[in-house]
JSON list of C-alpha atoms in Angstrom, two decimals:
[
{"chain": "A", "resi": 1, "resn": "UNK", "atom": "CA", "xyz": [16.53, 8.89, 7.51]},
{"chain": "A", "resi": 2, "resn": "UNK", "atom": "CA", "xyz": [15.47, 8.53, 10.58]},
{"chain": "A", "resi": 3, "resn": "UNK", "atom": "CA", "xyz": [16.87, 11.91, 12.79]},
{"chain": "A", "resi": 4, "resn": "UNK", "atom": "CA", "xyz": [14.23, 11.99, 15.20]},
{"chain": "A", "resi": 5, "resn": "UNK", "atom": "CA", "xyz": [16.82, 10.84, 18.08]},
{"chain": "A", "resi": 6, "resn": "UNK", "atom": "CA", "xyz": [14.90, 7.75, 19.22]},
{"chain": "A", "resi": 7, "resn": "UNK", "atom": "CA", "xyz": [13.41, 4.91, 17.16]},
{"chain": "A", "resi": 8, "resn": "UNK", "atom": "CA", "xyz": [10.82, 5.23, 14.51]},
{"chain": "A", "resi": 9, "resn": "UNK", "atom": "CA", "xyz": [8.64, 2.74, 12.86]},
{"chain": "A", "resi": 10, "resn": "UNK", "atom": "CA", "xyz": [8.49, 2.69, 8.96]},
{"chain": "A", "resi": 11, "resn": "UNK", "atom": "CA", "xyz": [5.35, 1.33, 7.92]},
{"chain": "A", "resi": 12, "resn": "UNK", "atom": "CA", "xyz": [4.21, 0.27, 4.40]},
{"chain": "A", "resi": 13, "resn": "UNK", "atom": "CA", "xyz": [0.79, 0.26, 2.85]},
{"chain": "A", "resi": 14, "resn": "UNK", "atom": "CA", "xyz": [0.37, -1.19, -1.04]},
{"chain": "A", "resi": 15, "resn": "UNK", "atom": "CA", "xyz": [-3.18, -1.60, -2.32]},
{"chain": "A", "resi": 16, "resn": "UNK", "atom": "CA", "xyz": [-2.60, -5.29, -3.61]},
{"chain": "A", "resi": 17, "resn": "UNK", "atom": "CA", "xyz": [-6.15, -5.67, -4.71]},
{"chain": "A", "resi": 18, "resn": "UNK", "atom": "CA", "xyz": [-6.89, -2.02, -6.04]},
{"chain": "A", "resi": 19, "resn": "UNK", "atom": "CA", "xyz": [-9.61, -0.94, -4.50]},
{"chain": "A", "resi": 20, "resn": "UNK", "atom": "CA", "xyz": [-8.69, 2.23, -3.29]},
{"chain": "A", "resi": 21, "resn": "UNK", "atom": "CA", "xyz": [-7.50, 1.88, 0.51]},
{"chain": "A", "resi": 22, "resn": "UNK", "atom": "CA", "xyz": [-4.96, -0.24, 2.86]},
{"chain": "A", "resi": 23, "resn": "UNK", "atom": "CA", "xyz": [-7.49, -1.65, 4.72]},
{"chain": "A", "resi": 24, "resn": "UNK", "atom": "CA", "xyz": [-7.24, -5.58, 3.71]},
{"chain": "A", "resi": 25, "resn": "UNK", "atom": "CA", "xyz": [-4.85, -8.63, 5.28]},
{"chain": "A", "resi": 26, "resn": "UNK", "atom": "CA", "xyz": [-1.76, -8.10, 3.94]},
{"chain": "A", "resi": 27, "resn": "UNK", "atom": "CA", "xyz": [-1.62, -4.70, 2.47]},
{"chain": "A", "resi": 28, "resn": "UNK", "atom": "CA", "xyz": [-0.01, -3.21, 5.53]},
{"chain": "A", "resi": 29, "resn": "UNK", "atom": "CA", "xyz": [3.84, -4.18, 7.14]},
{"chain": "A", "resi": 30, "resn": "UNK", "atom": "CA", "xyz": [5.88, -2.47, 8.98]},
{"chain": "A", "resi": 31, "resn": "UNK", "atom": "CA", "xyz": [9.65, -2.83, 10.53]},
{"chain": "A", "resi": 32, "resn": "UNK", "atom": "CA", "xyz": [12.12, -0.40, 13.46]},
{"chain": "A", "resi": 33, "resn": "UNK", "atom": "CA", "xyz": [14.15, 1.75, 12.25]},
{"chain": "A", "resi": 34, "resn": "UNK", "atom": "CA", "xyz": [17.01, 2.79, 14.60]},
{"chain": "A", "resi": 35, "resn": "UNK", "atom": "CA", "xyz": [17.79, 6.29, 15.96]},
{"chain": "A", "resi": 36, "resn": "UNK", "atom": "CA", "xyz": [20.80, 7.34, 13.57]},
{"chain": "A", "resi": 37, "resn": "UNK", "atom": "CA", "xyz": [20.01, 5.73, 10.50]},
{"chain": "A", "resi": 38, "resn": "UNK", "atom": "CA", "xyz": [20.92, 7.53, 7.42]},
{"chain": "A", "resi": 39, "resn": "UNK", "atom": "CA", "xyz": [21.47, 6.09, 4.11]},
{"chain": "A", "resi": 40, "resn": "UNK", "atom": "CA", "xyz": [20.62, 2.17, 5.22]},
{"chain": "A", "resi": 41, "resn": "UNK", "atom": "CA", "xyz": [18.35, -0.74, 3.71]},
{"chain": "A", "resi": 42, "resn": "UNK", "atom": "CA", "xyz": [14.80, -1.25, 5.82]},
{"chain": "A", "resi": 43, "resn": "UNK", "atom": "CA", "xyz": [13.75, -4.32, 5.01]},
{"chain": "A", "resi": 44, "resn": "UNK", "atom": "CA", "xyz": [9.70, -4.70, 5.19]},
{"chain": "A", "resi": 45, "resn": "UNK", "atom": "CA", "xyz": [8.56, -8.20, 4.44]},
{"chain": "A", "resi": 46, "resn": "UNK", "atom": "CA", "xyz": [5.62, -8.47, 3.54]},
{"chain": "A", "resi": 47, "resn": "UNK", "atom": "CA", "xyz": [3.33, -11.63, 1.34]},
{"chain": "A", "resi": 48, "resn": "UNK", "atom": "CA", "xyz": [1.56, -11.14, -1.94]},
{"chain": "A", "resi": 49, "resn": "UNK", "atom": "CA", "xyz": [-1.87, -12.43, -1.70]},
{"chain": "A", "resi": 50, "resn": "UNK", "atom": "CA", "xyz": [-3.21, -14.47, -4.37]},
{"chain": "A", "resi": 51, "resn": "UNK", "atom": "CA", "xyz": [-5.90, -11.79, -5.07]},
{"chain": "A", "resi": 52, "resn": "UNK", "atom": "CA", "xyz": [-3.61, -9.51, -5.89]},
{"chain": "A", "resi": 53, "resn": "UNK", "atom": "CA", "xyz": [-4.16, -7.75, -9.10]},
{"chain": "A", "resi": 54, "resn": "UNK", "atom": "CA", "xyz": [-1.31, -7.77, -11.74]},
{"chain": "A", "resi": 55, "resn": "UNK", "atom": "CA", "xyz": [0.00, -6.00, -14.64]},
{"chain": "A", "resi": 56, "resn": "UNK", "atom": "CA", "xyz": [-1.30, -2.39, -13.18]},
{"chain": "A", "resi": 57, "resn": "UNK", "atom": "CA", "xyz": [0.11, 0.39, -11.63]},
{"chain": "A", "resi": 58, "resn": "UNK", "atom": "CA", "xyz": [-0.97, -0.47, -7.85]},
{"chain": "A", "resi": 59, "resn": "UNK", "atom": "CA", "xyz": [-1.09, 2.36, -4.88]},
{"chain": "A", "resi": 60, "resn": "UNK", "atom": "CA", "xyz": [1.81, 2.19, -2.15]},
{"chain": "A", "resi": 61, "resn": "UNK", "atom": "CA", "xyz": [2.34, 4.50, 0.73]},
{"chain": "A", "resi": 62, "resn": "UNK", "atom": "CA", "xyz": [5.47, 4.83, 3.13]},
{"chain": "A", "resi": 63, "resn": "UNK", "atom": "CA", "xyz": [5.25, 6.34, 6.07]},
{"chain": "A", "resi": 64, "resn": "UNK", "atom": "CA", "xyz": [8.26, 6.56, 9.09]},
{"chain": "A", "resi": 65, "resn": "UNK", "atom": "CA", "xyz": [6.43, 7.77, 12.33]},
{"chain": "A", "resi": 66, "resn": "UNK", "atom": "CA", "xyz": [8.21, 8.48, 15.49]},
{"chain": "A", "resi": 67, "resn": "UNK", "atom": "CA", "xyz": [7.33, 5.69, 18.70]},
{"chain": "A", "resi": 68, "resn": "UNK", "atom": "CA", "xyz": [6.37, 7.55, 21.66]},
{"chain": "A", "resi": 69, "resn": "UNK", "atom": "CA", "xyz": [7.90, 6.44, 25.57]},
{"chain": "A", "resi": 70, "resn": "UNK", "atom": "CA", "xyz": [5.73, 5.72, 27.71]}
]
């Protein structure tokens, strides 16, 4: 839900290689969330790298942040 009154950014972090951080290539993607969005699907596109670990749990973080108007 984006109840901030202005557009926001939804950012997804996935630790594909299990090294304990989200700093590697392809471990972050984001999408814009229009103001007033309630219970709506927001698609985040990501490319799973060939080095991604399979068969184990990986870290995931989602963050929504208000976009500052300049």
